[in-house]
XYZ file of C-alpha atoms in Angstrom:
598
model
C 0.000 0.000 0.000
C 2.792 2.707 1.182
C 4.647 1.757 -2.334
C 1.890 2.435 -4.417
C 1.265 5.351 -2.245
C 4.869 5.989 -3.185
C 4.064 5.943 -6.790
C 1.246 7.914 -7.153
C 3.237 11.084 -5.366
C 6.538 10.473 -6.903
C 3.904 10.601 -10.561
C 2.253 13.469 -9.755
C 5.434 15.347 -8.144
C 6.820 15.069 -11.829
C 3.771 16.216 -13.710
C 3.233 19.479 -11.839
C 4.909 22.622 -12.057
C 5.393 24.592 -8.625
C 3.140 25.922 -6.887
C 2.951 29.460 -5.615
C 4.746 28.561 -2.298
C 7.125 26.072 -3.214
C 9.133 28.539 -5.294
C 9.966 30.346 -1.935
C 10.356 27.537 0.238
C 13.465 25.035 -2.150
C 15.642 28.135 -2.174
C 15.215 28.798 1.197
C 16.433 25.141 2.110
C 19.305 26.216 -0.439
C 20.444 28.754 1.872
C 20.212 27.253 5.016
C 22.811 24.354 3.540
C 25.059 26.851 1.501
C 24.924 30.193 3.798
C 24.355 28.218 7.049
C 21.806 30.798 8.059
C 17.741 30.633 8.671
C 16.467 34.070 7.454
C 15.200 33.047 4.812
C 11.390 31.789 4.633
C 11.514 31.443 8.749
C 7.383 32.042 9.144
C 7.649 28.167 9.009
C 10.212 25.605 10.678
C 13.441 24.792 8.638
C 12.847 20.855 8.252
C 11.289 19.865 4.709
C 13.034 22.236 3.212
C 16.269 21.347 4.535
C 15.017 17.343 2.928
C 13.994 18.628 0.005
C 17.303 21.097 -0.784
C 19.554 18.389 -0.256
C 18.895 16.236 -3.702
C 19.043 19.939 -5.260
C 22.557 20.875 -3.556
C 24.094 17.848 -5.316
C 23.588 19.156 -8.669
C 25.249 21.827 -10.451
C 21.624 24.181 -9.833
C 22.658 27.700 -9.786
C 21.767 29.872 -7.205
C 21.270 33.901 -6.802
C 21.160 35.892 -3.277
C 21.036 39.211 -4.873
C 17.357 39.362 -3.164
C 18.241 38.457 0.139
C 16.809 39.431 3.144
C 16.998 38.951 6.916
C 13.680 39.713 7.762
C 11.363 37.269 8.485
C 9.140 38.581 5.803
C 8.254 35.931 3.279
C 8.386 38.621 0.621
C 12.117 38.009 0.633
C 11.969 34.513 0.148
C 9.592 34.562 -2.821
C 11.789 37.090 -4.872
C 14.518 35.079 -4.103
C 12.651 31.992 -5.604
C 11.435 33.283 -8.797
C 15.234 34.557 -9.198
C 16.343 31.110 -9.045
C 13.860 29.967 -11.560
C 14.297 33.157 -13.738
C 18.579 31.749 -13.793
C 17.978 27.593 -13.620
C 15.275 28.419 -16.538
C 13.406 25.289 -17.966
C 15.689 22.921 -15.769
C 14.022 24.570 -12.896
C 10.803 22.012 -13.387
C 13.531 19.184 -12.836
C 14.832 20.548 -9.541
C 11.444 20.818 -8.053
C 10.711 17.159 -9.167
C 13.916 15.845 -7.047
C 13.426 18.146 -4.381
C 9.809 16.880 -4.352
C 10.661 13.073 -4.035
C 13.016 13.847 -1.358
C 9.868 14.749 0.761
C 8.069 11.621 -0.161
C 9.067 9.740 2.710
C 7.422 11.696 5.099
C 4.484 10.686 4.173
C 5.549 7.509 4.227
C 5.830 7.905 7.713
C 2.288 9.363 7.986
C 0.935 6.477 6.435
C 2.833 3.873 8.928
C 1.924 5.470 11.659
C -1.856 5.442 10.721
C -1.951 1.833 10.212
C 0.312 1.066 13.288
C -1.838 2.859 15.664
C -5.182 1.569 13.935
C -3.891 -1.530 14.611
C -3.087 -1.381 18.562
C -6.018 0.475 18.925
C -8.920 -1.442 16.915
C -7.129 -4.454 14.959
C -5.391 -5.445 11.952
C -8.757 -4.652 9.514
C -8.891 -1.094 11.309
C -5.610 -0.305 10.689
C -5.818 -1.604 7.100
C -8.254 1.047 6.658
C -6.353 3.605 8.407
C -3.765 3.236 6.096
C -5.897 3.281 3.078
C -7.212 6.573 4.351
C -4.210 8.052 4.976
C -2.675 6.443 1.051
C -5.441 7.862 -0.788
C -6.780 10.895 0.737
C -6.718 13.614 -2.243
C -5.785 16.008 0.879
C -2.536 14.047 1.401
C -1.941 12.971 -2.188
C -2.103 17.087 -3.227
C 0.245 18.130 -0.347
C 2.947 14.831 -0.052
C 4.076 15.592 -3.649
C 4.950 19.524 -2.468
C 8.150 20.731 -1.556
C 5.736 22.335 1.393
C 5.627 21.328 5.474
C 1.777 20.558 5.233
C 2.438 16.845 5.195
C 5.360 16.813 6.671
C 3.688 18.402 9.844
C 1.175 16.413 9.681
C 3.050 12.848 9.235
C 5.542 13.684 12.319
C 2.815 15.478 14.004
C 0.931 12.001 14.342
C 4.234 9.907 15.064
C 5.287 11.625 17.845
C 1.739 11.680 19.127
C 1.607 7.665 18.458
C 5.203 7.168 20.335
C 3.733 9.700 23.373
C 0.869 7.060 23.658
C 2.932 4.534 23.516
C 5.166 6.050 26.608
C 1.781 6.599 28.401
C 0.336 2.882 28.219
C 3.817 1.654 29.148
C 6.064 4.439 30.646
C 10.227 3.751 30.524
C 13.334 5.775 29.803
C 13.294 4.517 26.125
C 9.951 5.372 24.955
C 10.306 8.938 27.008
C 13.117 9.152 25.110
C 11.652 8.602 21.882
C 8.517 10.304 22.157
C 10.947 13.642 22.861
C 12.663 12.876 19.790
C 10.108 13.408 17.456
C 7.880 15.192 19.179
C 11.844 17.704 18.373
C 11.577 16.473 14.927
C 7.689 17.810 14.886
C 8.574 21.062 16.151
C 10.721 21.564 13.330
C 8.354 21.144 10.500
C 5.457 23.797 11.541
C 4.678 26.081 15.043
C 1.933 24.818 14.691
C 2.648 21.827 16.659
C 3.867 23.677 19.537
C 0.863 22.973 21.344
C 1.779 19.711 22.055
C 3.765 21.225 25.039
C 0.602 21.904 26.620
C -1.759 19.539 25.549
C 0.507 16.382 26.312
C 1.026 17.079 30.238
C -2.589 17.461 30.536
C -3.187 13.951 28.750
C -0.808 12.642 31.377
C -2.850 14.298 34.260
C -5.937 13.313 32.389
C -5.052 9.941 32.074
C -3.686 8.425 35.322
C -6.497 10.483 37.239
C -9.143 8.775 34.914
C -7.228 5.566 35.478
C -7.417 6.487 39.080
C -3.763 5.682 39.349
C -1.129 7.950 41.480
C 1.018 10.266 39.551
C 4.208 8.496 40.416
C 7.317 10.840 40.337
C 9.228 8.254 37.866
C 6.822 9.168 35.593
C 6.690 12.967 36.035
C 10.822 12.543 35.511
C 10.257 10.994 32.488
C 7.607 13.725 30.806
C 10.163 16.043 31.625
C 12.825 15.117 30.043
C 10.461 14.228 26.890
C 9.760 17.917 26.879
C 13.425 18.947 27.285
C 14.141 16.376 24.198
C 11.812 18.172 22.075
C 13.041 21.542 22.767
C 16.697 20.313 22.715
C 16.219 18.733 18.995
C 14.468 22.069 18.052
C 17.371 24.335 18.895
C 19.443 21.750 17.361
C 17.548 22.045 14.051
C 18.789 25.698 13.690
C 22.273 24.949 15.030
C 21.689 26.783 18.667
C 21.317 30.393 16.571
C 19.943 32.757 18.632
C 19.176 30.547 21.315
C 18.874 31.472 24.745
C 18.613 35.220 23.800
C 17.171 37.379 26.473
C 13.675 38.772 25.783
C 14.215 42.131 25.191
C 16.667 41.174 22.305
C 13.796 41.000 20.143
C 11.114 43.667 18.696
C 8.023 42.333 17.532
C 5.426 42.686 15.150
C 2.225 40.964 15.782
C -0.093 42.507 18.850
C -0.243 39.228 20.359
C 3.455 39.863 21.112
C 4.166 44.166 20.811
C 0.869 44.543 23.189
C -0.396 48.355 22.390
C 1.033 50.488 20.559
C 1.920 54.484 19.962
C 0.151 55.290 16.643
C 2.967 55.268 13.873
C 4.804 52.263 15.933
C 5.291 49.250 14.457
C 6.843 47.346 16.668
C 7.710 46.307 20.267
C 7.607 43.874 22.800
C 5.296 43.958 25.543
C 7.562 41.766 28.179
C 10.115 44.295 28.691
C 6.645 46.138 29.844
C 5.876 43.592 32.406
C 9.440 43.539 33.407
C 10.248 40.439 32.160
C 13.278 41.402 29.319
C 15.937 39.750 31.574
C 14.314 36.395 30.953
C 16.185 33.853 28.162
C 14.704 32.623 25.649
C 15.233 28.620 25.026
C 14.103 29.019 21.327
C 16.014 29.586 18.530
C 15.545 33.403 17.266
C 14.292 33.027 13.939
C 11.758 30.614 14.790
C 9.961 33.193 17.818
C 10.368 35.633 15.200
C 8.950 33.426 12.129
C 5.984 33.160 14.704
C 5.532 36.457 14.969
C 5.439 37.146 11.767
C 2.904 34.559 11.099
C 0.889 35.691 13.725
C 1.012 39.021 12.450
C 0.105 37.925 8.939
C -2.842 35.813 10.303
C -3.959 38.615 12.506
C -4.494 40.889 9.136
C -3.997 44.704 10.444
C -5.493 46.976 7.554
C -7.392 44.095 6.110
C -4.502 43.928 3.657
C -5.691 39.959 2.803
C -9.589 39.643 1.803
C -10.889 36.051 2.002
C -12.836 34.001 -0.371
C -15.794 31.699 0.925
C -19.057 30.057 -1.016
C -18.764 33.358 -3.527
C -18.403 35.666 -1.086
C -15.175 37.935 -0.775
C -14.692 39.740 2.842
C -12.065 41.332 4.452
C -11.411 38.790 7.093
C -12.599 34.839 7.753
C -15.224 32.889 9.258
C -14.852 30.573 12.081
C -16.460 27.812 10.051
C -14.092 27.854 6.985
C -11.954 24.645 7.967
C -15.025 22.780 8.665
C -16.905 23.998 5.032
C -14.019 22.871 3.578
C -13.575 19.476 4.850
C -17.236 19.130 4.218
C -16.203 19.665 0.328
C -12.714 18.882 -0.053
C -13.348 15.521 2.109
C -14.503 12.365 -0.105
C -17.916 11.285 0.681
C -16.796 8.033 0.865
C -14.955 8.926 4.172
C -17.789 10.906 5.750
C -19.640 7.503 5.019
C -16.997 5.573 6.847
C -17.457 8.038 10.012
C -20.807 7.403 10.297
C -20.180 3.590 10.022
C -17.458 4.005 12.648
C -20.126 5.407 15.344
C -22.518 2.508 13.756
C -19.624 -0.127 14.802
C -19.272 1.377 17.772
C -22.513 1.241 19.411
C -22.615 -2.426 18.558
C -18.810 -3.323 20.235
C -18.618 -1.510 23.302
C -17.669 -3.812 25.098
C -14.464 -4.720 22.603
C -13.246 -1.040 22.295
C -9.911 -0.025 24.486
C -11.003 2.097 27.461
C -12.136 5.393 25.993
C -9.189 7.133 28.066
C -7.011 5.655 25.227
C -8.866 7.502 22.261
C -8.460 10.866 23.986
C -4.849 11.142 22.837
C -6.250 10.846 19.033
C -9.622 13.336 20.262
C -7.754 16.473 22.466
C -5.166 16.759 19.306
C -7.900 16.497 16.356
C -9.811 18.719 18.616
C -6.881 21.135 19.235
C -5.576 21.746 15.656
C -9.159 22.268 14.504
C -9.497 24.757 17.326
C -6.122 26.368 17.102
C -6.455 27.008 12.998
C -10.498 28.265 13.022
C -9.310 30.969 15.720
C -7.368 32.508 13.347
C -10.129 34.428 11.568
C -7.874 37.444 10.261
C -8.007 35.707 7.143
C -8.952 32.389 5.300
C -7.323 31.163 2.440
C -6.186 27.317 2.693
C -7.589 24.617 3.940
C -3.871 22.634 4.493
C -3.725 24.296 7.206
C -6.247 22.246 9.031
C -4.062 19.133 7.930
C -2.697 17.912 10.721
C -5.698 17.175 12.398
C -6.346 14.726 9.777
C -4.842 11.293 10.259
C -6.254 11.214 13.969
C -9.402 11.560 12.343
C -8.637 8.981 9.713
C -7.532 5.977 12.714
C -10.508 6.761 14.641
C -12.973 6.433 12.448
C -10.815 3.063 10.845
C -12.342 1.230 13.929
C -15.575 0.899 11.130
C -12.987 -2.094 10.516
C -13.898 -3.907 13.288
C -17.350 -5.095 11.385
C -15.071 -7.878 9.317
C -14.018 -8.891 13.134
C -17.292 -9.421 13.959
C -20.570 -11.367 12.774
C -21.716 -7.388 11.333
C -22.349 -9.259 7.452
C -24.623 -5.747 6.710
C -22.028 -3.039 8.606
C -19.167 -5.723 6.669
C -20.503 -4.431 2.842
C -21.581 -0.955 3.972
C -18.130 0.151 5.130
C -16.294 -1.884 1.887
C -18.700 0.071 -0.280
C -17.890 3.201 1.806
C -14.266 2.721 1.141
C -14.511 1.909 -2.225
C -16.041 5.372 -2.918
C -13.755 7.133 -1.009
C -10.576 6.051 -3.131
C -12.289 5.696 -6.024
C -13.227 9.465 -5.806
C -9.870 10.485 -4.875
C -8.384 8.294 -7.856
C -10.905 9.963 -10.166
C -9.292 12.980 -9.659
C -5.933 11.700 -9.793
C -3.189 13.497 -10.453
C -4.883 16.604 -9.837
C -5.621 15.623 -6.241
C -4.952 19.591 -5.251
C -8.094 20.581 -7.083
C -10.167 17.622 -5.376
C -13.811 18.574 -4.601
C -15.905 16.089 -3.595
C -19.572 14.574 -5.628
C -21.601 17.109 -3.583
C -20.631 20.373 -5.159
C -20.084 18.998 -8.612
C -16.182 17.666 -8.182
C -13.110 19.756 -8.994
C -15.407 22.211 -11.583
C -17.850 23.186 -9.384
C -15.061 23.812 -6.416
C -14.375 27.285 -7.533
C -17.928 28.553 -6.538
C -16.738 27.494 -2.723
C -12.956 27.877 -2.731
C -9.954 29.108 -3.583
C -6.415 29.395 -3.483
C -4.201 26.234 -2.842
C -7.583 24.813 -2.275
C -7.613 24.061 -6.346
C -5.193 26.873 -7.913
C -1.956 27.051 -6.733
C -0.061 27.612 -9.915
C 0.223 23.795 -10.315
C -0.793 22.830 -14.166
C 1.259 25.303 -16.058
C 3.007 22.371 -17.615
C -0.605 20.918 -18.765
C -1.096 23.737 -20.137
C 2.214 23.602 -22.355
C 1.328 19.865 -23.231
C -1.959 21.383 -24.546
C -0.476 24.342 -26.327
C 2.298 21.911 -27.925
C -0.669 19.632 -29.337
C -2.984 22.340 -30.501
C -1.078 24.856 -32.419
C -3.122 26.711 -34.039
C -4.020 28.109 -30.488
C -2.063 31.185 -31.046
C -1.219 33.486 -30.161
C -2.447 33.087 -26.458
C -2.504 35.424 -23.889
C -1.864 33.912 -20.292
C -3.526 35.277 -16.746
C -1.875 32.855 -14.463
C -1.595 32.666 -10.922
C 1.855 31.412 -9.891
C 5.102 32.250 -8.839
C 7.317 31.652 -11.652
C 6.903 33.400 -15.194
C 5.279 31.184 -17.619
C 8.513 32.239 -20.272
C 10.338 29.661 -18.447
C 8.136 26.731 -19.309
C 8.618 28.043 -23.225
C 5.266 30.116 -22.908
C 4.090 33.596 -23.991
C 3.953 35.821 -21.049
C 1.325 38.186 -23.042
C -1.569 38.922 -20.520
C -5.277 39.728 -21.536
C -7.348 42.730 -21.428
C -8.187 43.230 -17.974
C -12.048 43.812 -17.176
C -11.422 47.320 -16.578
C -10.058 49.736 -13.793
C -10.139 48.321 -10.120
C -11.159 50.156 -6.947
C -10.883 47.812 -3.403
C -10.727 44.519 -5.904
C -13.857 45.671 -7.555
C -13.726 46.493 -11.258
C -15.647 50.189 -11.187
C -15.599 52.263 -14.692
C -15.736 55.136 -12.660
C -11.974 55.320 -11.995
C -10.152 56.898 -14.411
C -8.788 54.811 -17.322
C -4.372 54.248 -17.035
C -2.601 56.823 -18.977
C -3.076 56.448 -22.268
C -5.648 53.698 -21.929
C -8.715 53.963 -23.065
C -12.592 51.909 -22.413
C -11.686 50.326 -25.877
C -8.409 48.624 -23.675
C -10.062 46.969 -21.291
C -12.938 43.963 -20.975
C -13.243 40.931 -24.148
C -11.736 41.215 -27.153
C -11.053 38.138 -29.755
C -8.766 35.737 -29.342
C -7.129 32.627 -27.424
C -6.813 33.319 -23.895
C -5.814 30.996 -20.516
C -6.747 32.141 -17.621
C -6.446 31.230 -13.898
C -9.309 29.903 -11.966
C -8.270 32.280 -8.987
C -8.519 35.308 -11.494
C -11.698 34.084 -12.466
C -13.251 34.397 -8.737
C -11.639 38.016 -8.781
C -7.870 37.273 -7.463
C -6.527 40.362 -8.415
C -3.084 41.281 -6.245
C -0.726 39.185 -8.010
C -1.290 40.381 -11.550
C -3.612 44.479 -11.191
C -5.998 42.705 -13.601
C -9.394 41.648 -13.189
C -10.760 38.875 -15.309
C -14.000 37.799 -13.727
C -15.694 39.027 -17.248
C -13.995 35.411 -18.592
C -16.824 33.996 -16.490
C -19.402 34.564 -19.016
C -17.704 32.479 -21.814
C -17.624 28.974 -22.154
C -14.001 26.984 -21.555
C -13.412 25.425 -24.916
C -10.370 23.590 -23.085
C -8.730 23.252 -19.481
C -5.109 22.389 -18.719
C -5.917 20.209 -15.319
C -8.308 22.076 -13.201
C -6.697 25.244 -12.163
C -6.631 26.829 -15.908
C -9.159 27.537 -18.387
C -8.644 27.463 -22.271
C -10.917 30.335 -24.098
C -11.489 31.364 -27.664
C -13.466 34.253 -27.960
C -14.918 35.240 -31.479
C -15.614 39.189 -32.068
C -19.348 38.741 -31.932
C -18.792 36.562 -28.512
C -16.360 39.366 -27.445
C -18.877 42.366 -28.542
C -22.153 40.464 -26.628
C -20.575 40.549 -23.708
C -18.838 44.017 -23.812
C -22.967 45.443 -24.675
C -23.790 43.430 -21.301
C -20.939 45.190 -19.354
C -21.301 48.695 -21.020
C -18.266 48.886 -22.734
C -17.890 49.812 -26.311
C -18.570 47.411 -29.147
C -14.556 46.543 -30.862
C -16.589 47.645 -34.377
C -16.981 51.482 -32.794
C -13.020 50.379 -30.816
C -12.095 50.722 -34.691
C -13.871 53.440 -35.908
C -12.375 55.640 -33.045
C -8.716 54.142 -34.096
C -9.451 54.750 -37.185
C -10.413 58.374 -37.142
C -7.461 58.719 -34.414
C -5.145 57.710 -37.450
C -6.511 60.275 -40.195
């Protein structure tokens, strides 16, 4: 199962080109091997990238720093990315493919771990399922192919969870040990695993009081040093930099962390307030300040990020958005399989481990979901919400008990349950990142609910060179795309269409004044072939000053996976649709440049 699962990444990893983040994030491993610093991309942990820059450092790729910076802005570490694609050119789609299968194993990992724990928990069926879950999830499939920590996160997130419960149903130097180890090694992929430090204790507490058992001080020993492990292999991960600094070393950005603050400030650091600046700091510095700086982001000051839900744009999120979009982006199949998984376990209560057990997979599920639907400054991606899936995926693979069990009925509903579920995913296959489930019309009808890496993350511009390559009388075509990299390097025009007109807060409005020496005749649908974005078509507009939504009323002739649509626009289309919008027809357009001429 893990080999196939193996496959169908390593596959897909070769057929995609990057995606928006990815371009940042290889480079940024790059540096932290060749400069030996962690500036660079540091809102996130410095493990996949390090994994995935290691294939890359091996070859002769060539690398430019000329956009360097030591802030922990991510700004930097995009420029720097497109520079190496802009100087690596076409070989750059190669690089990302290596870098990609480097990251493979970890979810690998992910997927052992689901079955091993489905196992000790519910039986050999249950973890079968668990793994087949966790192999064939379109969720996992999209994100273990990226040169991204989503699945990485989430695959070590879940080990080191499984080897904690394995320390707390059998507690001994070894498994304290190696519970600390990768709950160090989880740190290191995403902050947002950091509440582990928290939550774990209290499962300990939790536990033995439930159990009614003492709290021996053997034990308590051993929790500690699990937590000093994982903060140890942390620091270690950035080679001790910064480590240990005191408090009022650093000046911060996000209001979680400056407190108030004078108008005009923009940062500061409400400890050395509270008299608190002597204190040190057992955290490497560019990770507390890559969590600031997410924190900041996520907090959204200005409403500089607007968020996209069910058609609606808004300048911040909704508290629901992770669970809409598991609702969609979640196979039916599965949601079947949940329900079956209550349905089993009303009828073997008496063959389940103590409930106690399940609330190390519950409080974490529980956690991430609550952690990530907090964050309402924004919404735009549903990955984030990841990690919180394979403890969803093992406890609801105790529906695998029914083939334990004289359940012939519960036996067929949950195969047939299953069999949807990967079928759906495999449907899809290998554009898993656009995956929307049967209930709002699959991958096509996903835009109306969601954007972003949700289904558009830059991924198919090389489908959409296959297609230009076989249909050549497609020309020439004018390309709105949403990614990272310029679509020159894949051997494509770089051309954009007409926008829809002049923009005022996102919105095209014809009463702002035209550009200099643009006039009504420049903007909206004019003749032609045309690709275009699916982001731009739900109004994404900061990446490229352009809105396209107008492509909306035209029919796709074509579509290079799911994330781009292929239009060709006739002047009468062009000129219906321009009457509709109020723009002038291109017949008068020539009159006007005709007269202009004489």
């Amino acid at each position: 199962m893990l080999t196939l699962h193996g496959f169908l990444l390593g596959w897909a990893a070769y057929r995609h080109s990057p995606t928006f983040d990815e371009v940042a994030y290889l480079p940024a491993g790059i540096s932290h091997w060749e400069l030996g610093r962690f500036d660079l991309a540091s809102v996130s942990p410095p493990l996949v990238r390090l994994v995935a820059a290691i294939p890359v450092t091996m070859t002769n790729a060539k690398t430019e720093w000329w956009s360097y910076d030591t802030s922990p802005s991510p700004a930097a570490a995009h420029a720097v990315g497109r520079d190496f694609a802009m100087v690596n050119g076409e070989r750059t789609f190669w690089l990302f493919t290596i870098a990609r299968w480097a990251c493979i194993p970890f979810s690998l990992i992910g997927g052992y771990v689901c079955w091993a724990w489905g196992r000790d928990l519910y039986g050999v069926p249950s973890g079968l399922l668990a793994v087949i879950l966790w192999c064939f999830s379109p969720n996992i499939l999209a994100h273990a192919q990226l040169v991204t920590p989503d699945v990485g996160t989430t695959a070590l997130g879940v080990a080191s969870t499984y080897t904690f419960w394995r320390w707390l149903k059998q507690p001994s130097w070894a498994r304290a040990s190696l519970a600390g180890l990768t709950l160090g090694f989880a740190q290191l992929t995403k902050s947002t695993l950091v509440i582990f430090f928290v939550i774990w204790p209290l499962l300990w507490l939790v536990d033995r009081l439930l159990r009614r058992q003492s709290l021996p001080r053997r034990e308590g020993m051993q929790l500690a040093l699990l937590l000093v492990l994982g903060v140890y292999i942390l620091n270690l991960g950035y080679g001790f930099q910064g480590s240990f600094n005191r408090l009022d070393s650093y000046q911060f950005v996000s209001r979680t962390l400056t407190g108030t603050l004078p108008e005009g400030v923009t940062t500061g650091n409400r400890f050395t307030e509270w008299g608190l600046g002597f204190v040190p700091v057992p955290l490497p510095r560019n990770y507390l300040l890559g969590v600031d700086y997410q924190k900041k982001e996520l907090e959204n000051r200005g409403q500089r990020q607007r968020s996209y839900l069910h058609g609606q744009w808004r300048d911040h999120g909704w508290w629901y958005y992770y669970l809409y979009a598991m609702a969609i982006k979640v196979p039916v199949g599965t949601w079947l399989l949940a329900a079956l998984a209550c349905a089993v376990r009303l009828h073997t209560r008496t063959h389940v481990p103590q409930w106690v057990d399940e609330l190390v997979l519950i409080v974490p599920l529980l956690a991430i979901l609550v952690l990530v639907s907090s964050q309402t400054g924004f919404n735009h991606h549903m990955r984030y919400a990841l990690p919180a899936f394979p403890y969803f995926f093992i406890w609801i693979s105790q529906a695998g008990r029914a083939f334990l069990l004289a359940m012939s009925k519960l036996r067929m509903a949950v195969a047939v349950a299953m069999t949807l579920s990967v079928g759906s995913s495999l449907w899809v296959y290998p554009h898993s990142l656009s995956y929307f489930n049967e209930l709002v019309g699959g991958p096509l009808g996903g835009p109306a609910h969601l954007i972003d890496s949700n289904i558009d993350w830059g991924q198919d511009l090389l489908y959409l060179r296959d297609w230009l390559q076989a249909h050549p009388e497609a020309q020439p075509m004018r390309i709105a795309y949403f990614g990272n990299i310029s679509p020159e390097i894949a051997g494509m025009p770089i051309e954009t269409p007409p926008g829809g007109g002049p923009t005022k807060a996102g919105e095209t409005d014809f009463t702002v004044p035209p550009e200099k020496g643009e006039t009504p005749c420049d903007y909206g649908p004019h003749p032609g072939w045309f690709a275009v974005s699916v982001n731009h078509l739900q109004g994404v507009t900061w990446n490229i000053g352009a809105d396209y939504r107008y492509f909306r009323r035209f029919t796709p002739m074509a579509r290079a996976g799911y994330s781009i649509m292929i239009y060709h626009i006739t002047v009468e289309q062009a000129d219906e649709v321009r009457s509709d919008l109020g723009l002038p027809l291109l017949s008068d357009c020539q009159g006007q440049a005709d007269a202009d001429i004489e």
